[in-house]
Structures are given as structure tokens and as C-alpha cells.
PDB file of C-alpha atoms and ligand atoms in Angstrom:
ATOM      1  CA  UNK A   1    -229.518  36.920 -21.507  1.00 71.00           C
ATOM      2  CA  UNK A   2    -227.984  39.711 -23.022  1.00 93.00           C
ATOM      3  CA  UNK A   3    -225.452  41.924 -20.452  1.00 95.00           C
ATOM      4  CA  UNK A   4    -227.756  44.689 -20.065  1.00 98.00           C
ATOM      5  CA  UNK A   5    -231.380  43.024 -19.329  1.00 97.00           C
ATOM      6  CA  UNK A   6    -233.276  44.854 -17.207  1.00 94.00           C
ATOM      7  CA  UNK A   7    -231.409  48.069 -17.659  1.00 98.00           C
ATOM      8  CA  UNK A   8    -232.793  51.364 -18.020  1.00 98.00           C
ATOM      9  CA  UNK A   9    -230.129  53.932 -19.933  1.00 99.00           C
ATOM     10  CA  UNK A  10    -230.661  57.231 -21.153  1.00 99.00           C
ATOM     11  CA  UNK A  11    -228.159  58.758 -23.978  1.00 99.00           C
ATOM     12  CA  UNK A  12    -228.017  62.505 -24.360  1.00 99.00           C
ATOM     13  CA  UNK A  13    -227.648  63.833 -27.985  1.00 98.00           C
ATOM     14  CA  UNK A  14    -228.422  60.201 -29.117  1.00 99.00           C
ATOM     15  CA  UNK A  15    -230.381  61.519 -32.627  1.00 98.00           C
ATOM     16  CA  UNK A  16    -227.113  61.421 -34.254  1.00 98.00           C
ATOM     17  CA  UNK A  17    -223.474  60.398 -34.199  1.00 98.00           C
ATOM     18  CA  UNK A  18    -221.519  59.373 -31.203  1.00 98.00           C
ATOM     19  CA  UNK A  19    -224.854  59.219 -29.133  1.00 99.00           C
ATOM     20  CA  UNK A  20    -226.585  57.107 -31.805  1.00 98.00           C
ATOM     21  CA  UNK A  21    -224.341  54.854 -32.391  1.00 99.00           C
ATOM     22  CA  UNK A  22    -224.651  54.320 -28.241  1.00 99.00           C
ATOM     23  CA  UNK A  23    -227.911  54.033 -28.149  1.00 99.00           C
ATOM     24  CA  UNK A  24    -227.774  51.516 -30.719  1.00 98.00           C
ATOM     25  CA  UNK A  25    -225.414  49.357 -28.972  1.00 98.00           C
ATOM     26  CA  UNK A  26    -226.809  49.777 -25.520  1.00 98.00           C
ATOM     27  CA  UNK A  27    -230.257  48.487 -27.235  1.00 98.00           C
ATOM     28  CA  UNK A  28    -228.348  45.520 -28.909  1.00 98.00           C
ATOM     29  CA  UNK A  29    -226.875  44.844 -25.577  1.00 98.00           C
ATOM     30  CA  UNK A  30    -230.731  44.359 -23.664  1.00 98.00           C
ATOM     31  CA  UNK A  31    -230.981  47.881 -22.085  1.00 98.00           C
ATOM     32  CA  UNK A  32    -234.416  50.042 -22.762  1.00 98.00           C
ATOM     33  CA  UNK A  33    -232.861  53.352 -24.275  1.00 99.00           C
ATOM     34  CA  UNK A  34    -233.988  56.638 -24.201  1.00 99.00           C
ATOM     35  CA  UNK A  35    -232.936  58.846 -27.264  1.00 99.00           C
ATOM     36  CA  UNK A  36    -232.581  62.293 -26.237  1.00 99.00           C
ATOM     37  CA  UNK A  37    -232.549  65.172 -28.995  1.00 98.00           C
ATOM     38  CA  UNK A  38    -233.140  68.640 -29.102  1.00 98.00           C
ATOM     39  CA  UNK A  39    -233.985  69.407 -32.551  1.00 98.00           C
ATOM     40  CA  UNK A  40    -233.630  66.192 -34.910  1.00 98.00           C
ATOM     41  CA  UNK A  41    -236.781  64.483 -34.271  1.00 98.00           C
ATOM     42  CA  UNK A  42    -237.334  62.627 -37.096  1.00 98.00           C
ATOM     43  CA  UNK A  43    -234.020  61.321 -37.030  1.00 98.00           C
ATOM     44  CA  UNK A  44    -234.730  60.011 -33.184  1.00 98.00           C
ATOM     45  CA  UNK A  45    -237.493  58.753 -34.280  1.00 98.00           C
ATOM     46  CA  UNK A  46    -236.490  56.713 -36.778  1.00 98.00           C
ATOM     47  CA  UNK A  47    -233.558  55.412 -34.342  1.00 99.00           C
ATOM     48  CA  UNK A  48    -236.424  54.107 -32.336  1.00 99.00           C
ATOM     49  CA  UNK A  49    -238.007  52.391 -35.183  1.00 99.00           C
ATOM     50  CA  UNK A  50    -234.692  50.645 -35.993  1.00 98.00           C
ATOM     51  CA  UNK A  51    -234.136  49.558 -32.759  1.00 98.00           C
ATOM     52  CA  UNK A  52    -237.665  48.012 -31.919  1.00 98.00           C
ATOM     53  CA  UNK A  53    -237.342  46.381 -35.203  1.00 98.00           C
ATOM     54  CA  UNK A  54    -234.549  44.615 -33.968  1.00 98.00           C
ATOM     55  CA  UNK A  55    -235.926  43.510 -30.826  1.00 98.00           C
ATOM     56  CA  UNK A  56    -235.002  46.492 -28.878  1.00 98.00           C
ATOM     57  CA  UNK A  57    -236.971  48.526 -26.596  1.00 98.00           C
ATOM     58  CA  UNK A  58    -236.467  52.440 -26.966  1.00 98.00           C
ATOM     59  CA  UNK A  59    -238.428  55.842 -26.695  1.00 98.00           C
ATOM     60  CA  UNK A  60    -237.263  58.748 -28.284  1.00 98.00           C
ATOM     61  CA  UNK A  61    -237.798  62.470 -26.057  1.00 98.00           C
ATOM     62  CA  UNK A  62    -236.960  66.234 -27.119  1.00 98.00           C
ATOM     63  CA  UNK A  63    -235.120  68.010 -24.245  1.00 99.00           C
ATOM     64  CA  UNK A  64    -232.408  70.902 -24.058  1.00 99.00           C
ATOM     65  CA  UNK A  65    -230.071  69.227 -21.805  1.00 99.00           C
ATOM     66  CA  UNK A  66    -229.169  73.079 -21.089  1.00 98.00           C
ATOM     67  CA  UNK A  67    -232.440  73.635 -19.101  1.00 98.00           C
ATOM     68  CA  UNK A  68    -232.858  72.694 -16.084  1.00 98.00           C
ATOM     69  CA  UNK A  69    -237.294  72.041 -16.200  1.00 98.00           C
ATOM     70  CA  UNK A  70    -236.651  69.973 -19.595  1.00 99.00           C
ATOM     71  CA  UNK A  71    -233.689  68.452 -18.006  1.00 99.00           C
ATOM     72  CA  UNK A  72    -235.977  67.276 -14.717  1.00 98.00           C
ATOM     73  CA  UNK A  73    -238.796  66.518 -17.532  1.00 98.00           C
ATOM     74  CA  UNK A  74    -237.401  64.264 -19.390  1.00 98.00           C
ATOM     75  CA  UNK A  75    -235.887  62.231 -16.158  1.00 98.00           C
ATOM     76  CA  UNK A  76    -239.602  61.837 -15.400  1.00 98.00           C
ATOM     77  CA  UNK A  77    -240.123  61.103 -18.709  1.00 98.00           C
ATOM     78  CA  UNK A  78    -237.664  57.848 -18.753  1.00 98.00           C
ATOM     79  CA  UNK A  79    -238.888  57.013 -14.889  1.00 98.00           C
ATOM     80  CA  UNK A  80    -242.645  57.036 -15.676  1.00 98.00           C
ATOM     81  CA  UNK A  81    -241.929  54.928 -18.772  1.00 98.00           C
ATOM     82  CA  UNK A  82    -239.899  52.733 -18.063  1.00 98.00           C
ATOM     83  CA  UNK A  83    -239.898  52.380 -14.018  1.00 98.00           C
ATOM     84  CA  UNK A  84    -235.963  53.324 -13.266  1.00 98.00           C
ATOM     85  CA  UNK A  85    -232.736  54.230 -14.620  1.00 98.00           C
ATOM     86  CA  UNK A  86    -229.470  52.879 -14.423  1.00 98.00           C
ATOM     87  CA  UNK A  87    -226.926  53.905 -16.884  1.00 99.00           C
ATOM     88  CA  UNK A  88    -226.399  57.900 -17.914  1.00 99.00           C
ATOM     89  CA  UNK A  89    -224.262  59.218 -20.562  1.00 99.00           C
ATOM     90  CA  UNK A  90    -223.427  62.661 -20.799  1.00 99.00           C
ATOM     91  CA  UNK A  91    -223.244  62.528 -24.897  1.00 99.00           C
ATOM     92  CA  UNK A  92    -224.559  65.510 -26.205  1.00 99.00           C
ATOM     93  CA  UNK A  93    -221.997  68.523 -26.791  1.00 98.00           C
ATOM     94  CA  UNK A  94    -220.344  70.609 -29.157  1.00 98.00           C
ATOM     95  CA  UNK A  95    -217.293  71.330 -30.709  1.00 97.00           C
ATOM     96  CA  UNK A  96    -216.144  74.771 -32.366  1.00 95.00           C
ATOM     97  CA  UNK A  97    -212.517  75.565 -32.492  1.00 95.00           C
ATOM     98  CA  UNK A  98    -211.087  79.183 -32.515  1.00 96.00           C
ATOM     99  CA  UNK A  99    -208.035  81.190 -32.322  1.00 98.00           C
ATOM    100  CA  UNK A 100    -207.809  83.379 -28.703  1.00 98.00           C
ATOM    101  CA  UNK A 101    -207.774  86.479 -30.876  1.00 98.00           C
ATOM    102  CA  UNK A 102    -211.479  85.259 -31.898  1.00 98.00           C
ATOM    103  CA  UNK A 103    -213.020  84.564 -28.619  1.00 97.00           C
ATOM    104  CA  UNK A 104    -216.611  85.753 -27.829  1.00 98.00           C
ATOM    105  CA  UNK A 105    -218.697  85.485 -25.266  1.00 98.00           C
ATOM    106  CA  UNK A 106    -220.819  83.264 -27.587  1.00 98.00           C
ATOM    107  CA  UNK A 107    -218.831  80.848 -28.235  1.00 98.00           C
ATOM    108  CA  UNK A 108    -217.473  80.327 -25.034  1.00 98.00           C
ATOM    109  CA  UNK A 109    -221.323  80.244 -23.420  1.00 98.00           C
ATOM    110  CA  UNK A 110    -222.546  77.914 -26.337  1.00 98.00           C
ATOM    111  CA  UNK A 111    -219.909  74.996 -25.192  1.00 98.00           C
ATOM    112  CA  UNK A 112    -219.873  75.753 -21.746  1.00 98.00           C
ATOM    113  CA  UNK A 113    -223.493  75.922 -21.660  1.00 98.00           C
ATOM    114  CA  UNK A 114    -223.956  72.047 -23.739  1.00 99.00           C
ATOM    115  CA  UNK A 115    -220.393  70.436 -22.764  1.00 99.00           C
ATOM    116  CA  UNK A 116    -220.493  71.275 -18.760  1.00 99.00           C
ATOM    117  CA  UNK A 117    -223.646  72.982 -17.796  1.00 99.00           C
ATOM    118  CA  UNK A 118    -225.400  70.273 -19.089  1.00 99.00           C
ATOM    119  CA  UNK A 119    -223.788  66.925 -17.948  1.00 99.00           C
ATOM    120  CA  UNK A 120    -224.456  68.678 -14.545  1.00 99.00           C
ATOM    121  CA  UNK A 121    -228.215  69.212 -14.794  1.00 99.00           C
ATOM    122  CA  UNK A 122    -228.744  65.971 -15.842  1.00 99.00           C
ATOM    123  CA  UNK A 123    -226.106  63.916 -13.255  1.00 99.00           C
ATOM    124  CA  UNK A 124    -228.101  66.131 -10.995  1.00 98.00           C
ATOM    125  CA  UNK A 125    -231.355  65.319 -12.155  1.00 98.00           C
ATOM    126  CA  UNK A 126    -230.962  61.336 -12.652  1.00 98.00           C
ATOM    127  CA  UNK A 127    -228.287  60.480  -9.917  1.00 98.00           C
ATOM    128  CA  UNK A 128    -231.554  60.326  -7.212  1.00 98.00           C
ATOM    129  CA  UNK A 129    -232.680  57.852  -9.382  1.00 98.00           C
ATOM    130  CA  UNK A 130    -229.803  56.260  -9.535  1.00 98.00           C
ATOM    131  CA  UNK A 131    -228.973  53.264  -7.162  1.00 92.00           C
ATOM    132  CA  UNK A 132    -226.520  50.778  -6.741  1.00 96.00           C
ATOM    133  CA  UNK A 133    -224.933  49.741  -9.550  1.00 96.00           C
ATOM    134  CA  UNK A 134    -225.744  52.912 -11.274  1.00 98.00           C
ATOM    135  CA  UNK A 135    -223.470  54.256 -13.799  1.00 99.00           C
ATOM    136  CA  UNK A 136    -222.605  57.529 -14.815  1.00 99.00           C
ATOM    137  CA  UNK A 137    -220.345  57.921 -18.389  1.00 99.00           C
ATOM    138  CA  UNK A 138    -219.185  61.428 -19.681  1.00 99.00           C
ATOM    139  CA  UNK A 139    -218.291  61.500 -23.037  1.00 99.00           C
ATOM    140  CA  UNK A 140    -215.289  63.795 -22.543  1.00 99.00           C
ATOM    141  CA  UNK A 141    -212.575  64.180 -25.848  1.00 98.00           C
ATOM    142  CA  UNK A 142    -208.899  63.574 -26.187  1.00 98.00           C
ATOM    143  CA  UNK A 143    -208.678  67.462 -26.615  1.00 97.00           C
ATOM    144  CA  UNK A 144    -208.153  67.049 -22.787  1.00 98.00           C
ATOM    145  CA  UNK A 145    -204.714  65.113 -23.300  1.00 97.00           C
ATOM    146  CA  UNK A 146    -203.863  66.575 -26.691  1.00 95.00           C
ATOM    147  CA  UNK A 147    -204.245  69.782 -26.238  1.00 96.00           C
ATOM    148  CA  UNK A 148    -204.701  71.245 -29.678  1.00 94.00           C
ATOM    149  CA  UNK A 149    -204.388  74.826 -30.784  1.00 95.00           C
ATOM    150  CA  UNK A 150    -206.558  77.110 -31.385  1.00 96.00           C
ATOM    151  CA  UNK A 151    -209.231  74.908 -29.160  1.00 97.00           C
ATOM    152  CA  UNK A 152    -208.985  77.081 -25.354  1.00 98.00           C
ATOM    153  CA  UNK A 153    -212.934  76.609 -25.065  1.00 98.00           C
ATOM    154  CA  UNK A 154    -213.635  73.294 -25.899  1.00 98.00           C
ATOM    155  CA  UNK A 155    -210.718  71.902 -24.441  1.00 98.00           C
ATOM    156  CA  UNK A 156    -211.602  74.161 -21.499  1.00 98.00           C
ATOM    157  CA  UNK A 157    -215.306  72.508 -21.259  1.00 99.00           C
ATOM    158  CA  UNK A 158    -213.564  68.969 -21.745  1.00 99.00           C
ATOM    159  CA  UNK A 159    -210.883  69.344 -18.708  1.00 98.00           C
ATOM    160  CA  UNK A 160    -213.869  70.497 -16.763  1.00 99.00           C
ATOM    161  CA  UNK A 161    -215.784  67.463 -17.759  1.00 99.00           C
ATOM    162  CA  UNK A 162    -212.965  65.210 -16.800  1.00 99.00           C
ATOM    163  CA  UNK A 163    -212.934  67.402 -13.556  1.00 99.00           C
ATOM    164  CA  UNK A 164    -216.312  67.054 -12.794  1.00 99.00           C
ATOM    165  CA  UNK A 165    -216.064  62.941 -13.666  1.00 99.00           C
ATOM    166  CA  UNK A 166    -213.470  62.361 -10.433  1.00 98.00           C
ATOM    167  CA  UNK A 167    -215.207  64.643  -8.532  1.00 99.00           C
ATOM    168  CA  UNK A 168    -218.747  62.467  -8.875  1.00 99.00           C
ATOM    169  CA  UNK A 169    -216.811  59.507  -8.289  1.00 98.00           C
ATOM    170  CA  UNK A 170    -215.573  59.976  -5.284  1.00 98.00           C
ATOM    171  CA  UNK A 171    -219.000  61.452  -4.248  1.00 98.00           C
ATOM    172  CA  UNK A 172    -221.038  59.066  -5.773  1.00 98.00           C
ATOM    173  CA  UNK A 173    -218.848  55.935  -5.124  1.00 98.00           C
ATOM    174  CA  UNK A 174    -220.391  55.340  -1.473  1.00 98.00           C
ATOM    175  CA  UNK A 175    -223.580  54.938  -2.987  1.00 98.00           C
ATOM    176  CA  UNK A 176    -222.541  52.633  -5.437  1.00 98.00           C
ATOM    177  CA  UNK A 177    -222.667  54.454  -8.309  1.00 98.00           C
ATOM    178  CA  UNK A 178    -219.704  54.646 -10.621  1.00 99.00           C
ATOM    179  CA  UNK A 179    -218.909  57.467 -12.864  1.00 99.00           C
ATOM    180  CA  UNK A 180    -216.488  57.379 -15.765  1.00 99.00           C
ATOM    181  CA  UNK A 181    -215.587  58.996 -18.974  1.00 99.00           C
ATOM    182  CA  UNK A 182    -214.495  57.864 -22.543  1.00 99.00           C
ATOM    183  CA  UNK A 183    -212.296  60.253 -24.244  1.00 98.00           C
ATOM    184  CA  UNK A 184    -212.336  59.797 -27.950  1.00 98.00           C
ATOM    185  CA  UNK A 185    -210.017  60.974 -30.671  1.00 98.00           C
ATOM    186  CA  UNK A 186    -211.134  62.200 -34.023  1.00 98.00           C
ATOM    187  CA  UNK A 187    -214.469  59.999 -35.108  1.00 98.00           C
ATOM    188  CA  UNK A 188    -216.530  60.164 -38.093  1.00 98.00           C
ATOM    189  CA  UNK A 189    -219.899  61.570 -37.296  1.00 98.00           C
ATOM    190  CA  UNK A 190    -222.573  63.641 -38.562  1.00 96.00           C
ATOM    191  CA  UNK A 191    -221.068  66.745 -36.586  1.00 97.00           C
ATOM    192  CA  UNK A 192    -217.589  66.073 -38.069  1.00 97.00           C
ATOM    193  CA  UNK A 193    -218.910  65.874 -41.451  1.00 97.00           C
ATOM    194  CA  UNK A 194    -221.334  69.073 -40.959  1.00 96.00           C
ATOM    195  CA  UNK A 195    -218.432  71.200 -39.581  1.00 93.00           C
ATOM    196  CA  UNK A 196    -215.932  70.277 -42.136  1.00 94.00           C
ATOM    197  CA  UNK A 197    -213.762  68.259 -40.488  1.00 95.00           C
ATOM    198  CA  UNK A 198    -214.298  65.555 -42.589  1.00 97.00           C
ATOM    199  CA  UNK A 199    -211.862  65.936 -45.228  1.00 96.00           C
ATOM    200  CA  UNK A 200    -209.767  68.933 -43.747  1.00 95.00           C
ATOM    201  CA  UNK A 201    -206.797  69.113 -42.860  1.00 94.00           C
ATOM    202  CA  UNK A 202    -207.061  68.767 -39.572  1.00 92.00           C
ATOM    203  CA  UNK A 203    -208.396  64.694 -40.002  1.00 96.00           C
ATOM    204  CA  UNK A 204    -205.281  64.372 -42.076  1.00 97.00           C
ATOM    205  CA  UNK A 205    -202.699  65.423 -39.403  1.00 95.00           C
ATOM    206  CA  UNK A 206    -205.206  63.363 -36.840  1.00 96.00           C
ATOM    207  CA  UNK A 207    -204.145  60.334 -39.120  1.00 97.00           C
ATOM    208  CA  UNK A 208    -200.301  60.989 -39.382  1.00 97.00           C
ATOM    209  CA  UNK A 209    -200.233  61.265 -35.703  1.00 96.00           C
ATOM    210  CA  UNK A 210    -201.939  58.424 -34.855  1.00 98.00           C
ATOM    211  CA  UNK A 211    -200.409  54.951 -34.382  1.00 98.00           C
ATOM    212  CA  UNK A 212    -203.346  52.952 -35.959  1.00 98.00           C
ATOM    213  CA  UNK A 213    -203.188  55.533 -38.953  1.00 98.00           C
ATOM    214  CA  UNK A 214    -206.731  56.003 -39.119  1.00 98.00           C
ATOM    215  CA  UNK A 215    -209.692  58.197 -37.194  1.00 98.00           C
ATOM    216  CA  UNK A 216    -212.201  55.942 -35.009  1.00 98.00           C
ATOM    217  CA  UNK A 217    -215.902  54.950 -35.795  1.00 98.00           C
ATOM    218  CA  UNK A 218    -218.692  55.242 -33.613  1.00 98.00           C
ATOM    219  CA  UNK A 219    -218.705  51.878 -32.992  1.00 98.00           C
ATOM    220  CA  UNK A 220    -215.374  51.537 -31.013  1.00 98.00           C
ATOM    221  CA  UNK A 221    -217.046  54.355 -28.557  1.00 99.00           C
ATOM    222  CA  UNK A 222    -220.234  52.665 -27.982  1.00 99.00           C
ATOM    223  CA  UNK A 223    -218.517  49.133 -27.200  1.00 98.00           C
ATOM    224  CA  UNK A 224    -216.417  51.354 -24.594  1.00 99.00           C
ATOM    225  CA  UNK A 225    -219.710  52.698 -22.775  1.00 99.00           C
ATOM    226  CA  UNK A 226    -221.251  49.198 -23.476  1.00 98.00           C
ATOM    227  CA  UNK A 227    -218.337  48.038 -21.234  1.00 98.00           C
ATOM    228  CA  UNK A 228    -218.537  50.891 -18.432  1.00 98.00           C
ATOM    229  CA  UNK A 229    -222.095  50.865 -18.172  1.00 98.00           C
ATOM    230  CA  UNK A 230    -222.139  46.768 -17.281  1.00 98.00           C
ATOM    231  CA  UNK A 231    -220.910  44.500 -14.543  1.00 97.00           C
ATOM    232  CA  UNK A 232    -217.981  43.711 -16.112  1.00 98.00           C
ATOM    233  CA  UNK A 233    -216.584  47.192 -15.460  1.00 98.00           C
ATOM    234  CA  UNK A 234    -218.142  47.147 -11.775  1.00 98.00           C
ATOM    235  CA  UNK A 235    -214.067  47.736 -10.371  1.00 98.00           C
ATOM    236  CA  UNK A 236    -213.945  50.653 -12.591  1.00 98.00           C
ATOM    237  CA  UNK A 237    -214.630  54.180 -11.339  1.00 98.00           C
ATOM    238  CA  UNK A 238    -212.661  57.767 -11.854  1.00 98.00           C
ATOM    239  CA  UNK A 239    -211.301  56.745 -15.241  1.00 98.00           C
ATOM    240  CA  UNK A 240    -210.932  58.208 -18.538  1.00 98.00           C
ATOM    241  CA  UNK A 241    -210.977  55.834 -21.393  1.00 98.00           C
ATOM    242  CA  UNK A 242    -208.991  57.432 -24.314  1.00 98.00           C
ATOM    243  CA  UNK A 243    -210.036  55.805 -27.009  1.00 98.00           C
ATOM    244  CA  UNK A 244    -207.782  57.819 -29.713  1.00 98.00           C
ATOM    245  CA  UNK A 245    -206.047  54.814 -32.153  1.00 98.00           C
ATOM    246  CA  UNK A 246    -202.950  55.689 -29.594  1.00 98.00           C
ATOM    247  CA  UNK A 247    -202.490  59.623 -30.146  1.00 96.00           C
ATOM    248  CA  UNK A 248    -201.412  60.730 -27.345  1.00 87.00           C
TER     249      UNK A 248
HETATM  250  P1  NAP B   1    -222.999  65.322 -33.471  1.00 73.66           P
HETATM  251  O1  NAP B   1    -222.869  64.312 -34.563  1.00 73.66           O
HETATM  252  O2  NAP B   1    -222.944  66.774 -33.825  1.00 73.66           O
HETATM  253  O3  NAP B   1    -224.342  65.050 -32.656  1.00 73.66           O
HETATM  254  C1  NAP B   1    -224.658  65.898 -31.564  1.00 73.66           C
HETATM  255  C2  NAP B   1    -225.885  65.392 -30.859  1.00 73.66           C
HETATM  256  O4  NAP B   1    -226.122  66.251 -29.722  1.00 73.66           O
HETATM  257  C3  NAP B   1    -227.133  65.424 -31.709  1.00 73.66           C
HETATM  258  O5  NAP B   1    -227.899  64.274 -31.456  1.00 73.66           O
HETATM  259  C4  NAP B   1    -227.858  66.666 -31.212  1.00 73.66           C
HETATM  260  O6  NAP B   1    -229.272  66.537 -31.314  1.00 73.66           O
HETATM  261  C5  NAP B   1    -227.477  66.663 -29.748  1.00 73.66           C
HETATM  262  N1  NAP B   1    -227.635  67.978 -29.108  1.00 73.66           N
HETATM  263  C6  NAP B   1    -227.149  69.178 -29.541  1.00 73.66           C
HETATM  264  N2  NAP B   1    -227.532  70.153 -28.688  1.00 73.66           N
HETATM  265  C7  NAP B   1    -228.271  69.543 -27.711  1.00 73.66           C
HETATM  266  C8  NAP B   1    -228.946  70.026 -26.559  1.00 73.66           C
HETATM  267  N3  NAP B   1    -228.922  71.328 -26.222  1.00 73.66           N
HETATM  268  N4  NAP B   1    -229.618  69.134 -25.781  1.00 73.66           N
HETATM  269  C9  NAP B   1    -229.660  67.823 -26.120  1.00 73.66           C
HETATM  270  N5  NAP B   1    -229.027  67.314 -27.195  1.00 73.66           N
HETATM  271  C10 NAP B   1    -228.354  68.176 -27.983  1.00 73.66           C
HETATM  272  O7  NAP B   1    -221.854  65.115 -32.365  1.00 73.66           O
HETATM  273  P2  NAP B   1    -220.735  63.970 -32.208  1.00 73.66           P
HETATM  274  O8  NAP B   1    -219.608  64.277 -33.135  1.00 73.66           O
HETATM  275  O9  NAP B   1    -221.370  62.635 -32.243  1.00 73.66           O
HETATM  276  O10 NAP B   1    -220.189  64.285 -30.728  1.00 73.66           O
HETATM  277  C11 NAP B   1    -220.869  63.762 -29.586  1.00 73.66           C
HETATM  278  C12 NAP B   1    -220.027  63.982 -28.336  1.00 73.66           C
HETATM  279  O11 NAP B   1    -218.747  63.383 -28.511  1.00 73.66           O
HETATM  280  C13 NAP B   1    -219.771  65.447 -27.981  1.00 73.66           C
HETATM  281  O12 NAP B   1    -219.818  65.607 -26.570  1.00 73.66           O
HETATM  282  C14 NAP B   1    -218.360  65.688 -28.493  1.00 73.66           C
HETATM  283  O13 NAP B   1    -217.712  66.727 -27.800  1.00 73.66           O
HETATM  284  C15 NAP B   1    -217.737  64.336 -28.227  1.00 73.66           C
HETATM  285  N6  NAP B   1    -216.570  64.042 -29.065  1.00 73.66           N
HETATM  286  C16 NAP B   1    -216.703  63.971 -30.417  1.00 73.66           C
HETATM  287  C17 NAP B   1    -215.586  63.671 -31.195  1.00 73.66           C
HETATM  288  C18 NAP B   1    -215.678  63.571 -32.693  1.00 73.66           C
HETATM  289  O14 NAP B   1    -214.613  63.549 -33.349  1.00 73.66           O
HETATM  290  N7  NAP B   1    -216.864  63.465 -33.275  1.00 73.66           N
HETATM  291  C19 NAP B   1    -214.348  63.471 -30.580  1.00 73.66           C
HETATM  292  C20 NAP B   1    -214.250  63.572 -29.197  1.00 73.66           C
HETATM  293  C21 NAP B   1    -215.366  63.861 -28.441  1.00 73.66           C
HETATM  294  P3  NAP B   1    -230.162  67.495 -32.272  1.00 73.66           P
HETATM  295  O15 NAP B   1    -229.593  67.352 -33.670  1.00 73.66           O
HETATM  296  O16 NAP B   1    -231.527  66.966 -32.100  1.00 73.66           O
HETATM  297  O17 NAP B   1    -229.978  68.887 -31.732  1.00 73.66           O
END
């Protein structure tokens, strides 16, 4: 039996990158998966496909985790489908760096509106549903640890993340619920490649910096939240899992 049978999870922002490669691996693992996207449908869909080809079970449903009815939609959605839910990750967010100089209101609402706003709808929307044994994951950044200039916002929306993840666990803890977050450095993805990060300068001085000498794969995050969301981590609560090749 694999180590998530009989698990419900639901991935946020799973259509692509970090999220995808979750829902992958919480599929391979036995859970039922629901890929959440907002506008890359046929790429969700064909996420599905690969992962009832290989023996998975998965559904694929459009919500903008920012709203609050599509948030408490597509909870319905995953209970009337599939009969429960036990693992959550926060996944979907976004990542634009700036100088102060060149702050707007935009793109301060535009993080804080995906990377905080929305982990809270939905830990509010599914945590009802959630019983014992439940568990919450954030997908948070290093950003939090590292610090990096000219990225005020969206390190701003990940220390609130990382805020908000001891916060639930102490809250959530009596009712058996466990809430962490993985923290991941630089990782090759289909928003690092679309925002030209890929092959910048800023993935070069991620590699000089890190001990391993490399940037991660989406791979190394989804065996972390394969870990949290099983029994194996059922000790572990109010952490943050840097997974970052050592950069500290
Ligand atoms: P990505 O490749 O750009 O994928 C983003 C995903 O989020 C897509 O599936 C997208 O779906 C979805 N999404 C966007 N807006 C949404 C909304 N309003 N509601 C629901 N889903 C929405 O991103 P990534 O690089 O994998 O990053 C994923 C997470 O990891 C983010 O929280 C990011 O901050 C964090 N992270 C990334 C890195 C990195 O180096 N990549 C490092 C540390 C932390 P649609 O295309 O359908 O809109």
C-alpha cells in the first residue's frame, strides 16, 4: 500500500511547476489529487491524463484562490468528488522582484493578494474539512531567510506566510491538524523560465552561493511535501523546511 492510500489532497497552482510536480508525486504516492489552476487548463488537464494513466486518481478544477466563492467552490468541488480532504498545500503564488524606488500599489496587491490572501481563504475554507491527521503545507521561499534585495514585497508576503504557518499550528494542533511549510531556494520551473530567471544573473549568483553548486528541481520539493503530508512526519508541526542546496 502506497503511504498515501486513502488520502484526499488538493494542490493550489498545480497546472504547472512547483505545484505540478506535487501533484504528481502526491498521485504516485496513493493520494486522489486535485489540480487547481486559474488559467492553464489544458495544461491541468493533461496533468490529469498523465496521472490516471499511471494508476493515479486526479481531477483537475479552475479556481482563483484569491476569491473567496471560487475558493469555497472548489472545496465543495474536491468534497463532493471525492468524499474528504486531508492534505492542503498552499502552492500557488507569485514572484516579481523590484527596487523600493519602483513600488506600486499593483505590485504589492498582486503578491499579497496570491501569496497571503490566498493561503488564507483556502486554510479557511478546507481546515472544517479537515480532521485528524489533517495536514496543512505552505509553500513559503527562502526569500524569508535570505533576504534578497530589491525583493521588500515578496519577501514581505513570504515572512507573512511563515507567520501565518506557526500561527495555524498552534491553533490547529489541538485538533490534530499539523501545518508546515517548505521553503525552497531557486528551482527550475515554468515561472522561472517565463520571468527570466532562467539564465540571468541572478540563477548564477544563486549557484555560487550555494553549497551543492546547483539550483533545485521540482522534484526535491514534492518529496518534502510527500514527507509532511504523511505519517511519517506526524511529530512535525510549526516548521519550515528550507530546502535551498544549503544557502543560507
Ligand atoms: P509557476 O511555475 O509560475 O506556476 C504558478 C502556478 O500558480 C500555476 O499553476 C498557475 O496556474 C497558478 N496560479 C497563478 N495564479 C493563481 C490563482 N490566482 N489561483 C490559483 N492558481 C494560480 O510557479 P512556481 O515557480 O512553480 O512557484 C510555485 C510556488 O513556489 C510559489 O508560491 C512561489 O512563490 C514558490 N517558490 C518558487 C520558487 C522558484 O524558484 N520557482 C522558489 C521559492 C518559492 P495558471 O497558469 O492556471 O494561472
Amino acid at each position: 500500500m502506497n503511504k498515501l492510500s486513502n488520502k484526499v489532497a488538493l494542490v493550489t497552482g498545480a497546472s504547472k511547476g512547483i505545484g505540478a510536480g506535487i501533484a504528481r508525486r502526491l498521485a504516485s504516492d496513493g493520494a486522489k489529487v486535485v489540480v487547481n489552476y486559474t488559467t492553464s487548463e489544458r495544461e491541468a488537464a493533461a496533468l490529469v491524463t498523465e496521472i490516471k494513466a499511471a494508476g493515479g486518481t486526479a481531477l483537475s478544477v479552475r479556481a482563483d484562490v484569491r476569491n473567496k466563492s471560487e475558493v469555497d467552490a472548489l472545496i465543495q468541488s474536491t468534497i463532493a468528488r471525492f468524499g474528504g480532504l486531508d492534505i492542503v498545500v498552499n502552492n500557488a503564488g507569485i514572484y516579481q522582484f523590484a527596487r523600493i524606488e519602483d513600488t506600486t500599489e499593483e505590485l504589492y496587491r498582486q503578491q499579497f493578494d496570491l501569496n497571503v490572501l490566498g493561503p488564507l481563504l483556502v486554510a479557511g475554507a478546507a481546515v472544517p474539512h479537515l480532521g485528524q491527521g489533517g495536514s496543512l503545507i505552505n509553500i513559503s521561499s527562502f526569500v524569508t531567510r535570505i533576504l534578497p534585495a530589491d525583493s521588500a514585497i515578496y519577501s514581505g508576503t513570504k515572512g507573512a506566510l511563515d507567520a501565518i504557518t506557526g500561527v495555524l499550528s498552534r491553533e490547529l494542533g489541538p485538533r490534530g491538524i499539523r501545518v508546515n511549510s517548505v521553503n525552497p531556494g531557486l528551482i527550475e520551473t515554468d515561472g522561472t523560465h517565463a520571468n527570466g530567471v532562467m539564465g540571468s544573473e541572478f540563477q548564477t549568483w544563486n549557484e555560487q552561493q550555494t553549497p551543492l553548486g546547483r539550483i533545485g528541481q521540482v522534484e526535491e520539493i514534492a518529496a518534502i511535501v510527500s514527507f509532511l503530508a504523511s505519517g511519517d512526519a506526524g511529530w512535525v508541526s510549526g516548521e519550515h523546511i528550507i530546502a535551498s542546496g544549503g544557502m543560507r
